[in-house]
Amino acid sequence: MRKFTITFLVLILSLTTLSLNMSYEELSDDLSMIVNEEEISSELFKAQTDMINILSSVKQTNELFFQTLTNTATGLELLNSYNKRVAINFSGKVLFIQFVESKGISLGRENLKENITNQFDEIINNSGISADDVSTYLNSKGFNTKEAYLDLQYYNALYERAIQLYYQSKSSEYDISDEEIKNEYNKNQDSYVKPPQSEISIIRFEDSEEASLTYKKITEGYYNFEDVYEEKKKEENADNITIDLNVEGNQYVNIVKNNAPGYISKPQNVGENEWILIKILSKSPERKLSIDEAKNQIIFNLRDRKAKDYFDTILPKEFEKFKEESKVVLNKKLFY
């Protein structure tokens, strides 16, 4: 995920610093802006500003400042400037989404919107929350309608998807030669290692008594760990997994590091109504990978560098050109 974090930050900087081809026109009251031909609702824009929560917080903490903001020309100009900045940032996101689509990359808009809507409805239906309570909750978060909330989630998800798919598209364009692979391996051999690993068996239980009784009978020879594992496997309560022993905070690492293959742990409480037994099957030390073993990782790393260089140096220029050729119209009823 490192590459996505880097490119996301690069794009945020680009969106907030590059100029937009903006104009102000009288649009219908239900529209806040039109980005090229894409219409953005007023409710969505209001939710994006989070103005309801901002003003509510100001009113609670500093009544005088609240009155200045809402009842003086200087305060209203400050709020208007803030709204314009939000509009610039949001329209920049929409433009980047359109920019990626202009490259022939499908973002699956319809499916994404449908999935977000279905997930929201499923959560609400499963929770048993009434429609009035849902509305009250959304209003407290600055959303006057369910549609505005879903639209904001949709555009945020669409923007992140655009970044990821465009990165993947650019990265896959780069052909990596055998010579590049060899040079990278020779320069950074210490980076291409297989970490110390361990394969373990895990058996899960829903209560501590069953876990403790099973552990007791295994250690006393009445049960065989493998037989219990196979029975629990049928219930999908047993797995074999491989863990990286360099990963800090892994709930299994300390147990495995301090014991030898064949060791069976005492019951471990790892969550509500979940206890486990662990058996160490094998352990292997860290070792350097051969160039053939490391080849796929080398190719990935080299493509990642080339893609990052593109995002850092070339993309801002291409996106700036796209923005210059685009048209953003703000509803002048909302921006004075």
CSV table of C-alpha atoms in Angstrom, one decimal:
chain,number,residue,atom,x,y,z
A,1,MET,CA,0.0,0.0,0.0
A,2,ARG,CA,3.0,2.3,0.3
A,3,LYS,CA,2.8,3.3,-3.4
A,4,PHE,CA,-0.9,4.2,-3.1
A,5,THR,CA,-0.1,6.4,-0.1
A,6,ILE,CA,2.6,8.2,-1.9
A,7,THR,CA,0.6,8.8,-5.0
A,8,PHE,CA,-2.4,9.8,-3.0
A,9,LEU,CA,-0.4,12.5,-1.2
A,10,VAL,CA,1.1,13.7,-4.5
A,11,LEU,CA,-2.4,14.1,-6.0
A,12,ILE,CA,-3.8,15.9,-3.0
A,13,LEU,CA,-1.0,18.5,-3.4
A,14,SER,CA,-1.7,18.8,-7.1
A,15,LEU,CA,-5.4,19.2,-6.6
A,16,THR,CA,-5.0,22.0,-4.1
A,17,THR,CA,-2.3,24.0,-5.9
A,18,LEU,CA,-3.0,23.8,-9.6
A,19,SER,CA,-5.5,26.3,-11.0
A,20,LEU,CA,-8.9,25.4,-12.4
A,21,ASN,CA,-10.7,26.8,-15.4
A,22,MET,CA,-13.7,28.1,-13.3
A,23,SER,CA,-16.6,30.3,-14.0
A,24,TYR,CA,-19.8,31.3,-12.1
A,25,GLU,CA,-23.2,31.0,-13.6
A,26,GLU,CA,-26.8,30.8,-12.3
A,27,LEU,CA,-27.6,27.1,-12.0
A,28,SER,CA,-30.7,25.5,-10.6
A,29,ASP,CA,-31.0,25.4,-6.8
A,30,ASP,CA,-30.3,21.6,-6.7
A,31,LEU,CA,-26.9,22.0,-8.3
A,32,SER,CA,-23.7,23.3,-6.8
A,33,MET,CA,-21.4,22.9,-9.8
A,34,ILE,CA,-21.0,21.3,-13.1
A,35,VAL,CA,-17.6,19.7,-13.8
A,36,ASN,CA,-17.3,19.3,-17.5
A,37,GLU,CA,-20.8,17.7,-18.0
A,38,GLU,CA,-20.9,16.0,-14.6
A,39,GLU,CA,-23.5,17.6,-12.3
A,40,ILE,CA,-22.8,17.8,-8.6
A,41,SER,CA,-25.8,18.4,-6.3
A,42,SER,CA,-26.1,21.2,-3.8
A,43,GLU,CA,-26.7,18.6,-1.0
A,44,LEU,CA,-23.5,16.8,-1.8
A,45,PHE,CA,-21.5,20.0,-1.8
A,46,LYS,CA,-23.0,21.1,1.5
A,47,ALA,CA,-22.1,17.7,3.1
A,48,GLN,CA,-18.6,18.1,1.6
A,49,THR,CA,-18.1,21.4,3.4
A,50,ASP,CA,-19.3,19.9,6.8
A,51,MET,CA,-20.5,23.5,7.5
A,52,ILE,CA,-23.3,22.3,9.9
A,53,ASN,CA,-20.8,20.7,12.2
A,54,ILE,CA,-18.2,23.4,11.9
A,55,LEU,CA,-20.6,26.2,12.8
A,56,SER,CA,-22.2,24.1,15.6
A,57,SER,CA,-18.7,23.6,17.1
A,58,VAL,CA,-17.8,27.2,16.8
A,59,LYS,CA,-21.1,28.3,18.4
A,60,GLN,CA,-20.5,26.0,21.3
A,61,THR,CA,-16.9,27.1,21.9
A,62,ASN,CA,-17.0,30.8,21.0
A,63,GLU,CA,-20.4,32.5,20.7
A,64,LEU,CA,-18.8,35.8,19.8
A,65,PHE,CA,-16.7,34.3,16.9
A,66,PHE,CA,-19.9,32.5,15.7
A,67,GLN,CA,-21.8,35.8,15.5
A,68,THR,CA,-18.8,37.4,13.7
A,69,LEU,CA,-18.7,34.6,11.2
A,70,THR,CA,-22.5,34.6,10.5
A,71,ASN,CA,-23.4,38.2,10.9
A,72,THR,CA,-20.6,40.4,9.5
A,73,ALA,CA,-19.3,41.0,6.0
A,74,THR,CA,-15.9,39.8,7.0
A,75,GLY,CA,-17.2,36.6,8.5
A,76,LEU,CA,-19.3,35.8,5.5
A,77,GLU,CA,-16.4,36.5,3.2
A,78,LEU,CA,-14.3,34.0,5.2
A,79,LEU,CA,-17.0,31.4,5.0
A,80,ASN,CA,-17.4,32.0,1.3
A,81,SER,CA,-13.6,31.6,0.8
A,82,TYR,CA,-13.7,28.4,2.7
A,83,ASN,CA,-16.6,27.2,0.5
A,84,LYS,CA,-14.7,28.1,-2.6
A,85,ARG,CA,-11.6,26.1,-1.4
A,86,VAL,CA,-13.8,23.1,-0.8
A,87,ALA,CA,-15.3,23.5,-4.3
A,88,ILE,CA,-11.8,23.7,-5.8
A,89,ASN,CA,-10.6,20.6,-4.0
A,90,PHE,CA,-13.8,18.6,-4.7
A,91,SER,CA,-14.0,19.6,-8.4
A,92,GLY,CA,-10.3,18.7,-8.7
A,93,LYS,CA,-11.1,15.2,-7.5
A,94,VAL,CA,-13.9,14.9,-10.0
A,95,LEU,CA,-11.6,16.1,-12.7
A,96,PHE,CA,-9.0,13.5,-11.8
A,97,ILE,CA,-11.6,10.8,-12.0
A,98,GLN,CA,-12.6,12.1,-15.4
A,99,PHE,CA,-8.9,12.3,-16.4
A,100,VAL,CA,-8.4,8.6,-15.6
A,101,GLU,CA,-11.5,7.7,-17.5
A,102,SER,CA,-10.2,9.7,-20.5
A,103,LYS,CA,-7.3,7.3,-20.6
A,104,GLY,CA,-9.8,4.4,-21.4
A,105,ILE,CA,-9.8,3.0,-17.8
A,106,SER,CA,-13.2,1.9,-16.6
A,107,LEU,CA,-13.8,2.7,-13.0
A,108,GLY,CA,-17.1,0.7,-12.8
A,109,ARG,CA,-19.1,3.7,-11.6
A,110,GLU,CA,-22.5,2.0,-11.7
A,111,ASN,CA,-21.4,-1.1,-9.9
A,112,LEU,CA,-19.5,0.9,-7.3
A,113,LYS,CA,-22.5,3.1,-6.6
A,114,GLU,CA,-24.8,0.1,-6.4
A,115,ASN,CA,-22.4,-1.7,-4.0
A,116,ILE,CA,-22.1,1.3,-1.7
A,117,THR,CA,-25.9,1.7,-1.6
A,118,ASN,CA,-26.5,-2.0,-1.0
A,119,GLN,CA,-23.9,-2.1,1.8
A,120,PHE,CA,-25.5,0.9,3.5
A,121,ASP,CA,-29.0,-0.6,3.3
A,122,GLU,CA,-27.8,-4.0,4.5
A,123,ILE,CA,-26.1,-2.4,7.6
A,124,ILE,CA,-29.3,-0.4,8.4
A,125,ASN,CA,-31.6,-3.4,7.9
A,126,ASN,CA,-29.4,-5.7,10.0
A,127,SER,CA,-29.1,-3.2,12.8
A,128,GLY,CA,-32.9,-2.7,13.1
A,129,ILE,CA,-32.5,1.1,13.3
A,130,SER,CA,-35.6,3.0,12.3
A,131,ALA,CA,-35.7,5.3,9.3
A,132,ASP,CA,-36.2,8.3,11.6
A,133,ASP,CA,-33.1,7.4,13.7
A,134,VAL,CA,-31.0,7.0,10.5
A,135,SER,CA,-32.2,10.4,9.3
A,136,THR,CA,-31.3,11.9,12.7
A,137,TYR,CA,-27.9,10.4,12.7
A,138,LEU,CA,-27.1,11.5,9.2
A,139,ASN,CA,-28.3,15.0,10.0
A,140,SER,CA,-26.0,15.1,13.0
A,141,LYS,CA,-23.1,14.4,10.6
A,142,GLY,CA,-24.1,17.2,8.3
A,143,PHE,CA,-26.1,15.2,5.7
A,144,ASN,CA,-29.6,16.4,5.0
A,145,THR,CA,-30.4,13.3,2.9
A,146,LYS,CA,-29.4,9.7,2.6
A,147,GLU,CA,-28.6,10.4,-1.0
A,148,ALA,CA,-26.0,13.1,-0.1
A,149,TYR,CA,-24.3,10.7,2.3
A,150,LEU,CA,-24.2,7.9,-0.3
A,151,ASP,CA,-23.0,10.3,-3.0
A,152,LEU,CA,-20.1,11.5,-0.8
A,153,GLN,CA,-19.0,7.9,0.0
A,154,TYR,CA,-19.3,7.2,-3.7
A,155,TYR,CA,-17.1,10.0,-4.9
A,156,ASN,CA,-14.5,9.3,-2.2
A,157,ALA,CA,-14.3,5.7,-3.2
A,158,LEU,CA,-14.3,6.5,-6.9
A,159,TYR,CA,-11.4,8.9,-6.4
A,160,GLU,CA,-9.3,6.3,-4.5
A,161,ARG,CA,-10.2,3.7,-7.1
A,162,ALA,CA,-9.1,6.1,-9.9
A,163,ILE,CA,-5.7,6.5,-8.2
A,164,GLN,CA,-5.2,2.8,-7.7
A,165,LEU,CA,-6.3,1.7,-11.2
A,166,TYR,CA,-4.3,4.4,-12.9
A,167,TYR,CA,-1.2,3.4,-10.9
A,168,GLN,CA,-1.8,-0.2,-11.8
A,169,SER,CA,-2.3,0.7,-15.5
A,170,LYS,CA,0.9,2.8,-15.6
A,171,SER,CA,3.0,0.3,-13.7
A,172,SER,CA,2.0,-2.5,-16.1
A,173,GLU,CA,3.1,-0.5,-19.1
A,174,TYR,CA,6.8,-0.7,-18.2
A,175,ASP,CA,8.8,-3.6,-19.6
A,176,ILE,CA,11.7,-4.6,-17.4
A,177,SER,CA,14.8,-6.0,-19.1
A,178,ASP,CA,16.9,-8.9,-17.9
A,179,GLU,CA,19.8,-6.4,-17.5
A,180,GLU,CA,17.7,-4.1,-15.3
A,181,ILE,CA,16.8,-7.1,-13.1
A,182,LYS,CA,20.4,-8.2,-12.8
A,183,ASN,CA,21.6,-4.7,-11.9
A,184,GLU,CA,18.9,-4.2,-9.3
A,185,TYR,CA,19.7,-7.6,-7.7
A,186,ASN,CA,23.4,-7.0,-7.6
A,187,LYS,CA,22.9,-3.5,-6.0
A,188,ASN,CA,20.4,-4.6,-3.5
A,189,GLN,CA,20.9,-8.2,-2.7
A,190,ASP,CA,20.4,-7.6,1.0
A,191,SER,CA,16.8,-6.4,0.3
A,192,TYR,CA,15.8,-9.6,-1.4
A,193,VAL,CA,15.5,-12.1,1.5
A,194,LYS,CA,13.0,-14.6,2.6
A,195,PRO,CA,12.1,-13.7,6.2
A,196,PRO,CA,12.3,-16.2,9.1
A,197,GLN,CA,9.0,-18.1,8.9
A,198,SER,CA,7.0,-20.7,10.7
A,199,GLU,CA,4.2,-23.0,9.6
A,200,ILE,CA,1.7,-23.5,12.4
A,201,SER,CA,-1.6,-25.4,13.0
A,202,ILE,CA,-4.4,-23.5,14.7
A,203,ILE,CA,-7.5,-25.0,16.3
A,204,ARG,CA,-10.3,-22.6,17.4
A,205,PHE,CA,-12.8,-23.0,20.2
A,206,GLU,CA,-15.8,-20.9,21.3
A,207,ASP,CA,-15.2,-21.3,25.1
A,208,SER,CA,-12.3,-21.7,27.4
A,209,GLU,CA,-13.5,-24.9,29.0
A,210,GLU,CA,-13.5,-26.9,25.8
A,211,ALA,CA,-10.1,-25.4,24.9
A,212,SER,CA,-8.6,-26.3,28.3
A,213,LEU,CA,-10.1,-29.8,28.4
A,214,THR,CA,-8.9,-30.5,24.8
A,215,TYR,CA,-5.4,-29.2,25.7
A,216,LYS,CA,-5.3,-31.4,28.8
A,217,LYS,CA,-6.3,-34.5,27.0
A,218,ILE,CA,-3.8,-33.9,24.2
A,219,THR,CA,-0.9,-33.4,26.7
A,220,GLU,CA,-2.0,-36.5,28.7
A,221,GLY,CA,-2.1,-38.6,25.5
A,222,TYR,CA,-5.8,-39.2,25.3
A,223,TYR,CA,-6.2,-37.1,22.2
A,224,ASN,CA,-3.9,-36.7,19.2
A,225,PHE,CA,-3.6,-33.0,18.1
A,226,GLU,CA,-3.8,-34.0,14.4
A,227,ASP,CA,-7.1,-35.9,15.0
A,228,VAL,CA,-8.6,-32.9,16.8
A,229,TYR,CA,-7.4,-30.7,14.0
A,230,GLU,CA,-9.1,-32.8,11.3
A,231,GLU,CA,-12.4,-32.8,13.2
A,232,LYS,CA,-12.3,-29.1,13.7
A,233,LYS,CA,-11.3,-28.6,10.1
A,234,LYS,CA,-14.7,-30.0,9.1
A,235,GLU,CA,-16.3,-27.3,11.1
A,236,GLU,CA,-14.0,-24.6,9.5
A,237,ASN,CA,-12.4,-24.1,13.0
A,238,ALA,CA,-8.9,-25.2,12.1
A,239,ASP,CA,-6.2,-23.9,9.7
A,240,ASN,CA,-2.6,-24.3,8.8
A,241,ILE,CA,-0.9,-20.9,8.2
A,242,THR,CA,2.6,-19.5,7.5
A,243,ILE,CA,3.7,-16.5,9.6
A,244,ASP,CA,6.5,-14.1,9.2
A,245,LEU,CA,8.6,-14.1,12.4
A,246,ASN,CA,9.8,-10.6,11.8
A,247,VAL,CA,6.3,-9.1,12.1
A,248,GLU,CA,5.9,-7.3,15.4
A,249,GLY,CA,2.6,-7.5,17.2
A,250,ASN,CA,1.5,-10.7,15.5
A,251,GLN,CA,-0.3,-12.7,18.2
A,252,TYR,CA,1.5,-15.9,17.3
A,253,VAL,CA,5.0,-14.7,16.8
A,254,ASN,CA,6.2,-14.6,20.4
A,255,ILE,CA,4.9,-18.1,21.1
A,256,VAL,CA,6.6,-19.5,18.0
A,257,LYS,CA,9.9,-17.6,18.5
A,258,ASN,CA,10.4,-19.1,21.9
A,259,ASN,CA,9.6,-22.7,21.2
A,260,ALA,CA,10.6,-25.5,18.9
A,261,PRO,CA,8.7,-27.4,16.2
A,262,GLY,CA,6.3,-29.8,17.8
A,263,TYR,CA,5.4,-27.5,20.6
A,264,ILE,CA,1.7,-27.2,21.5
A,265,SER,CA,0.6,-24.0,23.2
A,266,LYS,CA,-1.8,-23.7,26.1
A,267,PRO,CA,-5.2,-22.2,25.2
A,268,GLN,CA,-4.8,-18.6,24.1
A,269,ASN,CA,-7.7,-16.1,24.3
A,270,VAL,CA,-7.6,-14.1,21.0
A,271,GLY,CA,-11.0,-12.5,21.0
A,272,GLU,CA,-14.5,-12.6,22.4
A,273,ASN,CA,-15.6,-16.2,22.6
A,274,GLU,CA,-12.5,-17.4,20.8
A,275,TRP,CA,-9.7,-19.5,22.2
A,276,ILE,CA,-7.0,-21.3,20.2
A,277,LEU,CA,-4.4,-24.0,20.4
A,278,ILE,CA,-1.3,-23.7,18.3
A,279,LYS,CA,1.1,-26.4,17.2
A,280,ILE,CA,4.4,-25.4,15.6
A,281,LEU,CA,4.9,-27.5,12.5
A,282,SER,CA,8.2,-26.0,11.2
A,283,LYS,CA,10.5,-23.1,11.5
A,284,SER,CA,12.9,-21.7,8.9
A,285,PRO,CA,15.6,-19.0,9.3
A,286,GLU,CA,16.0,-15.9,7.2
A,287,ARG,CA,17.9,-16.5,3.9
A,288,LYS,CA,18.9,-14.5,0.8
A,289,LEU,CA,16.8,-15.2,-2.3
A,290,SER,CA,18.5,-16.2,-5.6
A,291,ILE,CA,17.9,-13.9,-8.5
A,292,ASP,CA,15.4,-16.3,-9.9
A,293,GLU,CA,13.5,-16.5,-6.6
A,294,ALA,CA,13.5,-12.7,-6.3
A,295,LYS,CA,12.7,-11.9,-10.0
A,296,ASN,CA,9.0,-11.2,-9.5
A,297,GLN,CA,9.7,-8.9,-6.5
A,298,ILE,CA,12.5,-7.1,-8.5
A,299,ILE,CA,10.1,-6.5,-11.4
A,300,PHE,CA,7.5,-5.2,-9.0
A,301,ASN,CA,10.0,-2.8,-7.3
A,302,LEU,CA,11.4,-1.5,-10.6
A,303,ARG,CA,7.9,-0.9,-12.0
A,304,ASP,CA,6.9,0.8,-8.8
A,305,ARG,CA,9.8,3.2,-9.0
A,306,LYS,CA,9.0,4.1,-12.7
A,307,ALA,CA,5.4,4.6,-11.8
A,308,LYS,CA,6.2,6.8,-8.9
A,309,ASP,CA,8.5,8.9,-11.0
A,310,TYR,CA,5.7,9.3,-13.5
A,311,PHE,CA,3.3,10.4,-10.8
A,312,ASP,CA,5.9,12.8,-9.4
A,313,THR,CA,7.1,14.4,-12.6
A,314,ILE,CA,4.9,13.8,-15.6
A,315,LEU,CA,1.4,13.3,-14.3
A,316,PRO,CA,1.1,16.8,-12.8
A,317,LYS,CA,1.8,18.3,-16.2
A,318,GLU,CA,-0.7,16.0,-18.0
A,319,PHE,CA,-3.3,16.7,-15.4
A,320,GLU,CA,-2.7,20.4,-15.6
A,321,LYS,CA,-3.3,20.3,-19.4
A,322,PHE,CA,-6.5,18.3,-18.8
A,323,LYS,CA,-7.7,20.9,-16.3
A,324,GLU,CA,-7.0,23.7,-18.7
A,325,GLU,CA,-9.1,22.0,-21.3
A,326,SER,CA,-11.9,21.3,-18.9
A,327,LYS,CA,-14.8,23.6,-17.6
A,328,VAL,CA,-15.9,23.9,-14.1
A,329,VAL,CA,-19.0,26.0,-13.5
A,330,LEU,CA,-20.0,27.0,-9.9
A,331,ASN,CA,-23.5,28.0,-9.0
A,332,LYS,CA,-23.1,31.7,-8.2
A,333,LYS,CA,-26.1,31.6,-5.9
A,334,LEU,CA,-23.8,29.6,-3.5
A,335,PHE,CA,-20.6,31.6,-4.1
A,336,TYR,CA,-20.9,35.3,-3.8
